[in-house]
Amino acid sequence: MRRPLRLRLVLRDLSTAAAFASMAISSQVPVWTMVLFALALIVALTGRRPLARAPRLTALLLLPVAGVLYFAVSAGQMDLVVAACSFAGIVAAQRLLSESSAATDGQVLLVGLLMIAGGAALSGELVFALCLLAFAVLASLSLGLAVVEAAVPPGEPVPVRAVMRPLARGTSLAVVGALLFFILIPRLNWNMGVRRATPGLGTATSGFSDTVRLGGSGTLKSNPRVVLRARLTPDPVQTEHLSAYWVGRTYDTFDGQEWSTIGAAKQRHRTRVTLRPGADKQVYQRIELLPAYGSRTLIALETPAKLGNALMHTPTGDRRTRLQELGGDELRFVDDGLGYSYEVYSLPPGTDTDPGRMNQTEADQLLALPENLDPRVEQLARQVVGDEKDPLAAAQKLSAWMQREYQYTLELSGDLADPLIDFLFVRKAGHCEHFATALTLMLRTLGFESRLATGFFGGERVGEEYIVRAGDAHAWTHVLVPGRGFITVDSTPPAFRPNQSLQILESLISFYEAIEGIWRTSVVDYSFRDQLDFMRGLSRPPRDPSSGEQRPSGPPARAWWTAGLVALGVYGFVRYLSRRPRRSPLGEATRLVDAVERQLTRAGLPPREGETLEDVSARFTRDAHPLGPTLAPLTRRYLEARFGQRPLESGERARMLEDLRRALDTWRQGSRSNAP
């Protein structure tokens, strides 16, 4: 039995690894499955197949694994799709360590296809596309080498270098054909089957909690992970970076160390919530909270008026969820999910608004001060504000003064006995929570109602969406102005309000998000409607109904340009084919085989039933037949013409057939002379 081609096995194993990776990137495959597959892959790549000696026994060991997964699904401890993907990975690991054969190779690649399907169902993210492409290329090359290897006679070397170029061309054409098939063939939206959210890598980084403790380092500001995507209507298309506040939660009670809120959760759960009356013009937002966010608090542009139509993304799919209203304009999703999508209408900045529903206790807390507050805080506030009676003007004076007199820093010590006094009178440096806390409390000492707000600041445009990073987490002050509602005043220096991560990390993640957006729009969400729009766009530009323009009666210029480009492409392709030398390596090689078999049959040496030319040559070589030395190079030359794209030269077939005829004549004469 011939030893299998090492390169083919490596390509096969790597293609299986790419298929398994398409599932593993979702972070839903159990760790024990990933460890077992990784160990099997490492052993297989070293060329060892320890399970080849007992294939049936190791196959039987898969049954208890299937039983364990079945009971895990039945008990509700594992999702059915995740269990199926896990079992496919274990089967692939067992096959990788088994003896290589045509059946084993087919089983490995079939399981790889199943794992690719599982990866599409679990995530369908951009990294999945890379795994899919790697699997397609590596598996195609492995299959092509398997065909060539089977055609080469035993003992003959496989012409790897000669066949790799045509195999690469064939694989490239196959990938292009698959892309055209995806674009043009009517299809359903992939989003009907793919899961919108996967846990991802690392822990969630929203920074939200029921309290805000003053002190410590602001490490969150240097985190570049994306926590939400948002589409805005009207879209500020000229703006690459938003100077916007995304509010999530407010706090009204400070005890000297940390902020909290006394607002109690309303018992009623609703699908839509109206926080305040709307205005004539509102900013519509379609927001998607990513798994990196890790909180159930809704985020919206200030000032949110209506929120609803919430979807919860889980490992088993999407479903609707309800909202729960808390104090301080905070809304939370009732159910836990990996991510969420919802719609918001916010009032534009500068709009006079209703302060929202507050009971008397909540209103009183807007002036509450911690016990034993150092009197120097009020003295400092009066020194800066003077006799100003307008709350907004006083807040702006304090904010401008703090931005001049205090420094921004993320490098702070741990818990302090009085972090506010340390910030105002000792270090005179802090991060956004220190600035916002100081401004809020100084306003309260002067009798101006205010509260602390937390959320995010900024927004970076990527494609048609805006992304917000974990490092954009921010804190600021809401000052209550009679007749105008809560107004945002931010005492943090403007340069330090957005995230403070490394620029190169931001650029890399922004680039990834841009490609991810194209993948989501062009592949994951690509549907039959998009196909129709694509075909219409080739012949006519989109018409704006508000423009009132009439559609021309004849084909527009765009249609003529499209037809001209198609005709030019067809003409160029025909010219390319006409300039290529006329040759048919497959036809020449086939005629050569037919002529050889006819000569052998006339000489009384017909191929046996089912034998190919390669089999005949291998048999003659094995039996030390006198025709072996002549037939072996002829067979090798046939394989080069058949698979290596090295066509037979003019007159070469006739010369080889003449050499074979002479060898047959010599063999006949020798046979007659040796006859009794």
XYZ file of C-alpha atoms in Angstrom:
676
model
C 0.000 0.000 0.000
C 1.375 3.381 -1.057
C 2.162 5.932 1.644
C -0.239 8.914 1.383
C 1.071 12.241 0.133
C 2.104 14.328 3.127
C 1.163 17.676 1.590
C -2.353 16.460 0.845
C -2.879 15.339 4.440
C -1.563 18.624 5.821
C -3.930 20.590 3.577
C -6.815 18.347 4.614
C -6.049 18.765 8.319
C -5.650 22.535 8.031
C -8.953 22.841 6.159
C -10.634 20.950 8.998
C -8.990 23.304 11.485
C -10.412 26.297 9.580
C -13.873 24.713 9.706
C -13.607 24.149 13.458
C -12.362 27.716 13.937
C -15.504 28.999 12.198
C -17.459 27.571 15.147
C -14.939 28.377 17.873
C -14.916 32.122 17.129
C -18.454 32.315 18.483
C -17.081 31.415 21.954
C -20.040 29.057 22.401
C -18.224 25.771 21.753
C -17.277 24.154 25.100
C -13.668 24.523 26.177
C -13.167 20.756 26.481
C -14.154 20.341 22.829
C -11.649 22.974 21.731
C -8.881 21.373 23.809
C -9.521 17.884 22.403
C -9.639 19.121 18.827
C -6.473 21.195 19.259
C -4.569 18.195 20.647
C -5.808 15.971 17.808
C -4.808 18.574 15.217
C -1.297 18.948 16.642
C -0.761 15.168 16.645
C -2.154 14.847 13.106
C 0.104 17.590 11.741
C 3.132 15.726 13.069
C 2.156 12.815 10.806
C 1.111 10.385 13.540
C -2.235 8.546 13.442
C -2.499 6.758 16.829
C -6.123 5.657 16.277
C -5.346 3.804 13.039
C -4.805 0.524 14.905
C -8.288 0.423 16.449
C -10.653 2.445 14.233
C -13.813 0.575 15.268
C -13.101 0.829 18.987
C -12.442 4.572 18.826
C -15.558 5.045 16.717
C -17.582 3.293 19.424
C -16.167 5.740 21.978
C -18.059 8.491 20.168
C -21.348 6.995 21.352
C -20.948 7.955 25.041
C -19.892 11.443 23.942
C -23.091 11.719 21.922
C -25.043 10.482 24.950
C -23.509 13.098 27.251
C -24.337 15.874 24.792
C -27.881 14.554 24.393
C -28.524 14.605 28.129
C -26.982 18.085 28.386
C -29.437 19.346 25.768
C -32.348 17.514 27.419
C -31.486 19.066 30.780
C -31.362 22.533 29.240
C -27.659 22.954 29.999
C -26.612 23.226 26.352
C -28.151 24.569 23.180
C -28.956 21.973 20.496
C -26.928 23.745 17.799
C -23.928 24.088 20.106
C -24.182 20.386 21.011
C -24.280 19.391 17.336
C -21.260 21.579 16.593
C -19.368 20.098 19.547
C -20.061 16.547 18.393
C -18.961 17.410 14.851
C -15.660 18.683 16.266
C -15.096 15.452 18.221
C -15.883 13.330 15.138
C -13.433 15.411 13.104
C -10.734 14.905 15.753
C -11.289 11.120 15.691
C -11.074 11.020 11.893
C -7.905 13.132 11.824
C -6.127 10.555 13.982
C -7.339 7.564 11.939
C -5.601 5.856 9.023
C -5.730 7.938 5.858
C -7.859 6.481 3.062
C -10.284 7.706 0.433
C -13.191 7.013 2.787
C -11.519 8.760 5.718
C -10.644 11.811 3.638
C -14.225 12.097 2.435
C -15.547 11.814 5.975
C -13.140 14.473 7.246
C -14.167 16.954 4.559
C -17.858 16.159 5.031
C -17.590 16.851 8.757
C -15.746 20.056 7.833
C -18.730 21.164 5.750
C -21.034 20.435 8.686
C -18.812 22.511 10.971
C -18.880 25.386 8.461
C -22.685 25.241 8.527
C -22.560 25.247 12.329
C -20.229 28.246 12.346
C -22.614 30.142 10.072
C -25.474 29.429 12.470
C -23.515 30.358 15.596
C -21.977 33.633 14.465
C -21.637 34.485 10.793
C -19.223 37.254 11.784
C -16.445 38.666 9.628
C -13.863 36.239 11.004
C -16.206 33.448 9.913
C -15.764 34.663 6.323
C -11.990 34.197 6.602
C -12.470 30.680 8.023
C -14.898 29.845 5.217
C -12.464 31.044 2.548
C -9.570 29.143 4.135
C -11.630 25.941 4.280
C -12.742 26.273 0.648
C -9.222 26.834 -0.673
C -7.447 24.215 1.438
C -10.126 21.552 0.947
C -10.173 22.110 -2.836
C -6.394 21.773 -3.091
C -6.486 18.631 -0.943
C -9.187 17.061 -3.116
C -7.297 17.930 -6.292
C -4.092 16.357 -4.997
C -6.069 13.254 -3.998
C -7.282 12.826 -7.589
C -3.777 13.216 -8.978
C -2.288 10.896 -6.360
C -4.805 8.171 -7.204
C -3.927 8.422 -10.892
C -0.159 8.051 -10.438
C 1.115 4.420 -10.610
C 2.606 2.949 -7.423
C 6.278 3.695 -7.152
C 6.029 6.811 -9.330
C 6.449 10.286 -7.764
C 3.427 12.562 -7.695
C 4.069 15.632 -9.889
C 3.146 18.103 -7.157
C 4.856 21.153 -8.627
C 3.367 20.523 -12.038
C -0.210 20.251 -10.784
C -0.285 22.978 -8.119
C -0.613 25.817 -10.612
C -3.635 24.397 -12.451
C -5.154 23.376 -9.122
C -4.729 26.934 -7.824
C -6.368 28.333 -10.978
C -9.237 25.921 -10.665
C -9.733 26.788 -7.005
C -9.742 30.510 -7.801
C -12.355 30.013 -10.524
C -14.445 27.960 -8.113
C -14.349 30.737 -5.485
C -15.291 33.376 -8.068
C -18.107 31.152 -9.307
C -19.395 30.736 -5.760
C -19.419 34.524 -5.300
C -21.366 35.017 -8.537
C -23.765 32.277 -7.492
C -24.309 34.014 -4.155
C -24.930 37.396 -5.779
C -27.149 36.372 -8.693
C -29.106 33.260 -7.675
C -32.376 34.158 -5.857
C -32.005 33.447 -2.173
C -33.344 34.182 1.295
C -31.731 36.510 3.792
C -28.981 34.700 5.705
C -30.068 36.702 8.714
C -33.082 34.382 9.025
C -30.742 31.647 10.242
C -27.650 33.348 11.611
C -27.433 34.391 15.243
C -26.920 38.071 15.746
C -24.885 37.932 18.923
C -22.105 35.776 20.295
C -20.344 36.219 23.634
C -17.080 37.255 22.004
C -13.704 37.265 23.704
C -12.977 38.978 26.978
C -15.271 40.407 29.612
C -17.929 43.043 29.088
C -16.667 46.592 29.552
C -19.615 48.983 29.840
C -18.620 50.199 33.303
C -22.245 50.498 34.445
C -23.210 49.506 37.969
C -25.816 50.473 40.528
C -23.319 52.864 42.129
C -20.421 55.059 41.029
C -17.565 54.926 43.533
C -15.295 57.920 43.451
C -11.587 57.137 43.319
C -9.309 54.622 41.679
C -7.846 54.685 38.189
C -9.934 55.198 35.079
C -8.668 52.189 33.159
C -11.929 51.945 31.221
C -11.067 55.139 29.312
C -8.226 53.345 27.523
C -10.366 50.435 26.281
C -10.986 50.620 22.483
C -13.635 47.840 22.287
C -16.843 48.776 20.492
C -19.923 48.541 22.722
C -22.686 49.893 20.483
C -23.592 50.724 16.894
C -26.212 53.294 15.988
C -27.940 54.607 12.870
C -29.224 58.161 13.107
C -32.063 59.865 11.245
C -31.535 62.567 10.190
C -28.001 61.418 9.488
C -25.315 64.068 10.078
C -23.447 62.912 6.971
C -20.813 65.631 7.217
C -19.771 64.566 10.707
C -17.104 61.896 11.191
C -16.996 62.329 14.986
C -20.054 63.157 17.054
C -19.841 65.542 19.991
C -22.851 63.877 21.545
C -23.803 62.548 24.967
C -25.296 59.048 25.161
C -27.044 58.908 28.507
C -27.729 55.665 30.304
C -28.171 56.313 34.011
C -28.372 59.214 36.460
C -27.539 59.369 40.182
C -28.969 61.687 42.816
C -27.445 60.569 46.153
C -23.799 60.967 47.209
C -22.566 59.691 50.591
C -19.043 61.047 50.388
C -17.649 57.936 48.663
C -20.105 56.825 46.003
C -23.176 57.826 44.019
C -26.481 55.950 44.013
C -30.106 56.677 43.176
C -33.201 56.358 45.320
C -35.528 55.868 42.362
C -37.479 52.628 42.703
C -38.234 50.350 39.758
C -41.757 50.499 38.401
C -43.439 47.127 38.511
C -45.077 47.480 35.129
C -43.108 46.067 32.195
C -43.824 47.595 28.810
C -42.700 47.214 25.213
C -42.660 50.996 24.696
C -41.926 53.760 27.178
C -42.503 57.506 26.850
C -40.271 59.465 29.228
C -41.409 62.965 28.225
C -43.520 64.691 25.575
C -41.979 64.841 22.126
C -40.994 67.842 20.047
C -41.613 68.705 16.412
C -38.209 67.450 15.341
C -36.701 64.371 16.930
C -33.559 62.347 16.305
C -34.386 58.728 15.499
C -31.836 56.093 16.518
C -31.630 52.396 15.738
C -29.187 51.135 18.361
C -27.491 47.761 18.691
C -25.783 47.022 21.996
C -22.963 44.527 21.442
C -21.895 41.719 23.817
C -18.935 43.868 24.885
C -21.432 46.252 26.512
C -22.533 43.808 29.199
C -25.388 45.722 30.833
C -29.191 45.823 30.701
C -29.396 49.644 30.788
C -30.615 51.304 27.582
C -28.421 53.982 26.013
C -29.768 56.911 24.009
C -28.777 60.334 22.770
C -29.731 63.072 25.158
C -32.588 63.743 25.736
C -34.529 60.461 25.201
C -38.313 60.819 24.784
C -39.591 57.469 23.477
C -37.955 54.028 23.522
C -39.210 50.629 22.395
C -39.278 47.793 19.836
C -36.523 46.004 21.731
C -35.023 42.709 20.584
C -32.830 40.506 22.767
C -30.014 38.586 21.038
C -29.193 35.227 22.611
C -27.182 32.159 21.530
C -30.458 30.537 20.452
C -31.736 33.443 18.363
C -33.562 36.760 18.705
C -36.766 37.466 20.563
C -38.657 40.483 21.807
C -38.121 41.761 25.313
C -39.851 44.305 27.515
C -38.549 47.378 29.296
C -38.594 48.321 32.969
C -38.572 51.957 34.053
C -36.466 53.061 37.014
C -35.909 56.428 38.571
C -33.822 59.122 36.935
C -34.963 58.347 33.359
C -33.233 54.967 33.443
C -34.690 52.044 31.474
C -33.556 48.442 31.673
C -34.268 45.350 29.633
C -36.269 42.850 31.634
C -34.404 39.794 30.278
C -30.693 39.031 30.161
C -29.168 38.706 26.695
C -25.825 38.836 24.942
C -26.876 41.935 23.042
C -29.906 44.082 22.294
C -31.429 46.141 19.477
C -34.031 48.849 19.972
C -35.359 52.167 18.682
C -35.182 55.586 20.334
C -36.538 59.057 19.654
C -34.531 61.819 21.356
C -35.108 65.545 21.553
C -32.488 67.652 19.763
C -29.881 69.465 21.897
C -31.065 72.855 23.091
C -34.742 71.867 23.171
C -36.689 72.910 26.243
C -37.843 69.666 27.827
C -39.937 68.285 30.609
C -37.710 67.129 33.493
C -39.469 63.770 33.524
C -41.585 62.010 36.094
C -40.178 62.589 39.608
C -41.887 62.221 42.936
C -41.215 64.638 45.777
C -38.546 62.428 47.340
C -36.613 62.242 44.092
C -36.926 65.992 43.582
C -35.624 66.671 47.087
C -32.549 64.530 46.423
C -31.419 66.972 43.735
C -30.250 69.231 46.593
C -29.087 66.520 49.007
C -25.530 66.794 50.346
C -23.474 64.175 52.172
C -23.170 64.400 55.911
C -20.093 66.210 57.221
C -19.390 67.861 53.863
C -16.308 70.038 54.201
C -17.470 73.714 54.332
C -14.611 74.645 52.009
C -16.625 73.181 49.111
C -19.392 75.777 49.482
C -16.891 78.563 50.070
C -15.034 77.665 46.879
C -18.283 77.533 44.899
C -19.414 80.985 46.125
C -15.987 82.411 45.397
C -16.229 81.290 41.750
C -19.932 81.966 41.104
C -20.382 85.157 43.086
C -23.936 86.479 43.159
C -25.103 84.585 40.063
C -28.729 83.446 40.488
C -29.294 81.607 37.202
C -28.489 77.878 37.654
C -27.214 77.386 34.089
C -24.964 80.444 34.186
C -23.602 79.374 37.583
C -22.897 75.870 36.286
C -21.105 77.233 33.233
C -18.947 79.508 35.388
C -17.931 76.627 37.619
C -17.279 74.372 34.622
C -15.039 76.904 32.871
C -13.117 77.564 36.080
C -12.522 73.843 36.767
C -11.265 73.261 33.233
C -8.676 76.016 33.788
C -7.595 75.141 37.310
C -7.660 71.332 37.394
C -5.805 68.662 35.476
C -7.169 65.488 33.911
C -5.475 62.213 34.846
C -6.234 58.503 34.907
C -3.405 57.692 37.310
C -4.914 57.896 40.770
C -4.480 56.034 44.029
C -7.087 53.718 45.529
C -9.889 54.519 47.974
C -9.533 57.688 50.022
C -11.351 58.861 53.122
C -12.661 61.918 51.260
C -11.976 61.658 47.494
C -13.816 64.934 46.730
C -11.627 66.987 49.057
C -8.530 65.227 47.742
C -9.505 66.225 44.201
C -10.472 69.831 44.977
C -7.760 70.825 47.436
C -4.887 68.302 47.354
C -4.168 66.625 44.035
C -6.256 68.986 41.901
C -6.315 66.255 39.259
C -8.790 63.498 38.433
C -10.912 61.905 35.729
C -14.447 62.649 34.562
C -16.188 61.253 37.658
C -14.199 63.635 39.877
C -14.997 66.656 37.689
C -18.705 65.783 37.460
C -19.017 65.055 41.183
C -17.314 68.306 42.156
C -19.509 70.379 39.838
C -22.724 68.673 40.971
C -22.043 69.108 44.687
C -20.811 72.689 44.393
C -24.051 73.558 42.560
C -26.080 71.926 45.321
C -24.276 73.902 48.028
C -25.520 77.031 46.243
C -29.095 75.766 46.098
C -29.098 74.736 42.429
C -30.744 71.361 41.700
C -28.452 68.956 39.855
C -27.547 65.302 39.455
C -24.760 63.117 38.066
C -25.262 61.484 34.648
C -23.249 58.608 33.187
C -23.081 57.071 29.753
C -20.815 57.719 26.782
C -19.496 60.720 24.903
C -18.690 60.851 21.199
C -19.305 58.473 18.341
C -17.145 57.610 15.350
C -18.633 57.195 11.901
C -18.020 53.818 10.226
C -19.905 53.385 6.972
C -23.519 54.396 7.550
C -23.342 53.840 11.309
C -21.724 55.396 14.345
C -19.782 53.269 16.796
C -19.168 53.997 20.466
C -16.279 52.430 22.357
C -15.922 51.303 25.946
C -13.327 54.050 26.382
C -16.003 56.630 25.498
C -17.598 55.991 28.925
C -18.110 59.342 30.583
C -19.744 61.200 33.479
C -21.169 64.723 33.462
C -23.686 66.943 35.285
C -27.383 67.611 34.730
C -28.464 70.970 36.112
C -32.230 71.571 36.427
C -33.215 74.890 34.847
C -36.807 76.036 35.499
C -38.884 75.945 32.316
C -36.157 74.182 30.338
C -35.653 70.884 32.147
C -32.299 69.211 32.739
C -29.392 70.787 30.842
C -26.027 69.078 30.356
C -22.975 70.881 31.704
C -19.635 69.081 31.403
C -16.718 70.303 33.532
C -14.245 67.720 32.145
C -11.732 69.313 29.736
C -13.035 68.705 26.164
C -9.875 66.958 24.977
C -10.356 64.171 27.533
C -14.051 63.413 27.087
C -13.679 60.774 24.317
C -11.754 57.537 24.844
C -8.066 57.750 25.666
C -6.894 54.525 24.003
C -3.920 54.232 21.660
C -4.543 55.716 18.232
C -3.212 52.653 16.438
C -5.668 50.403 18.316
C -8.544 52.724 17.455
C -7.531 52.723 13.781
C -7.280 48.946 13.627
C -10.637 48.424 15.302
C -12.256 51.098 13.113
C -10.896 49.368 10.026
C -12.226 46.044 11.274
C -15.623 47.588 12.002
C -15.753 49.078 8.488
C -15.075 45.681 6.909
C -17.512 44.095 9.359
C -20.163 46.583 8.257
C -19.624 45.694 4.592
C -19.815 41.983 5.470
C -23.047 42.448 7.400
C -24.660 44.552 4.685
C -23.405 42.669 1.633
C -23.504 39.095 2.935
C -25.308 38.504 6.228
C -28.208 40.842 5.434
C -28.065 40.310 1.649
C -31.478 39.226 0.385
C -33.597 38.885 -2.732
C -34.565 42.555 -2.463
C -30.874 43.515 -2.555
C -30.441 41.362 -5.665
C -33.286 43.193 -7.388
C -31.822 46.556 -6.387
C -28.430 45.454 -7.712
C -29.875 44.464 -11.086
C -31.948 47.653 -11.321
C -28.906 49.722 -10.420
C -27.041 48.341 -13.438
C -29.588 49.792 -15.828
C -30.924 52.887 -14.077
C -29.954 55.114 -11.153
C -32.197 55.272 -8.104
C -34.944 57.876 -8.432
C -35.700 60.235 -5.604
C -39.506 60.403 -5.291
C -39.295 63.836 -3.648
C -37.522 65.342 -6.654
C -40.606 65.087 -8.876
C -38.510 64.045 -11.894
C -40.236 61.972 -14.555
C -38.631 58.711 -15.626
C -37.531 58.876 -19.310
C -39.522 56.795 -21.787
C -36.479 55.119 -23.359
C -33.465 53.386 -21.755
C -31.387 55.902 -19.785
C -27.723 56.570 -20.467
C -26.755 54.376 -17.514
C -28.321 51.342 -19.256
C -26.366 52.036 -22.462
C -23.129 52.352 -20.491
C -23.799 49.052 -18.724
C -24.555 47.296 -22.016
C -21.405 48.735 -23.557
C -19.225 47.552 -20.674
C -20.711 44.051 -20.862
C -20.141 43.918 -24.627
C -16.569 45.137 -24.199
C -15.939 42.457 -21.577
C -17.311 39.706 -23.826
C -15.241 40.970 -26.763
C -12.069 41.012 -24.663
C -12.721 37.472 -23.409
C -13.270 36.172 -26.954
C -10.073 37.850 -28.151
C -8.180 36.287 -25.252
C -9.439 32.831 -26.167
C -8.649 33.339 -29.848
C -5.050 34.337 -29.080
C -4.397 31.297 -26.944
C -2.668 28.459 -28.796
C -5.116 25.824 -29.899
C -4.387 22.821 -27.820
C -6.369 20.260 -26.011
C -4.197 18.400 -23.525
C -7.135 16.299 -22.412
C -7.987 15.250 -25.992
C -4.388 14.479 -26.932
C -3.853 12.495 -23.734
C -7.065 10.530 -24.294
C -6.106 9.658 -27.886
C -2.702 8.538 -26.647
C -4.276 6.162 -24.102
C -6.663 4.760 -26.695
C -3.836 4.121 -29.156
C -1.683 2.425 -26.476
C -4.544 0.127 -25.428
C -5.181 -0.825 -29.068
C -1.526 -1.771 -29.600
C -1.448 -3.797 -26.396
C -4.664 -5.585 -27.354
C -3.336 -6.476 -30.845
C -0.187 -7.825 -29.201
C -2.236 -10.066 -26.933
C -1.710 -7.955 -23.800
C -5.103 -6.295 -23.307
C -5.719 -4.434 -20.019
C -7.643 -6.407 -17.483
C -11.173 -5.453 -16.579
C -11.192 -2.115 -14.758
C -7.490 -1.503 -15.311
C -6.267 1.924 -16.360
C -3.025 2.659 -18.163
C -1.443 3.469 -14.825
C -2.499 0.078 -13.447
C -1.089 -1.746 -16.488
C 2.236 0.104 -16.211
C 2.434 -0.621 -12.468
C 1.702 -4.337 -13.112
C 4.347 -4.604 -15.832
C 6.899 -2.871 -13.569
C 6.025 -5.117 -10.632
C 6.253 -8.303 -12.754
C 9.534 -7.177 -14.406
C 7.873 -7.435 -17.808
C 10.126 -6.489 -20.760
C 7.632 -3.776 -21.746
C 7.810 -2.117 -18.294
C 10.757 0.208 -19.074
C 8.981 1.448 -22.204
C 5.488 1.761 -20.762
C 6.514 3.578 -17.522
C 7.847 6.815 -19.118
C 4.958 6.778 -21.583
C 2.491 6.609 -18.683
C 4.315 9.383 -16.827
C 4.139 11.573 -19.928
C 0.420 10.876 -20.218
C -0.155 12.003 -16.605
C 1.747 15.223 -17.234
C -0.426 15.941 -20.268
C -3.585 14.918 -18.421
C -3.107 16.660 -15.055
C 0.010 18.805 -15.223
C -1.154 20.965 -18.154
C 2.035 20.124 -20.063
C 0.531 19.286 -23.460
C 2.006 16.814 -25.911
C 4.203 18.496 -28.454
C 3.697 18.142 -32.167
C 4.671 14.615 -33.278
C 5.403 13.483 -29.694
C 2.438 11.112 -29.579
C 3.513 9.450 -32.830
C 7.091 9.008 -31.570
C 5.972 7.408 -28.305
C 3.603 5.079 -30.124
C 6.387 4.125 -32.528
C 8.691 3.345 -29.586
C 5.951 1.179 -28.071
C 5.419 -0.620 -31.409
C 9.123 -1.421 -31.655
C 9.184 -2.670 -28.081
C 6.208 -4.892 -28.834
C 7.905 -6.266 -31.942
C 11.034 -7.019 -29.932
C 8.930 -8.710 -27.251
C 7.138 -10.850 -29.863
C 10.416 -11.950 -31.446
C 11.805 -12.836 -28.062
C 8.653 -14.773 -27.215
C 8.877 -16.779 -30.470
C 12.547 -17.579 -30.012
C 11.886 -18.824 -26.483
C 8.972 -20.978 -27.613
C 9.728 -24.797 -27.635
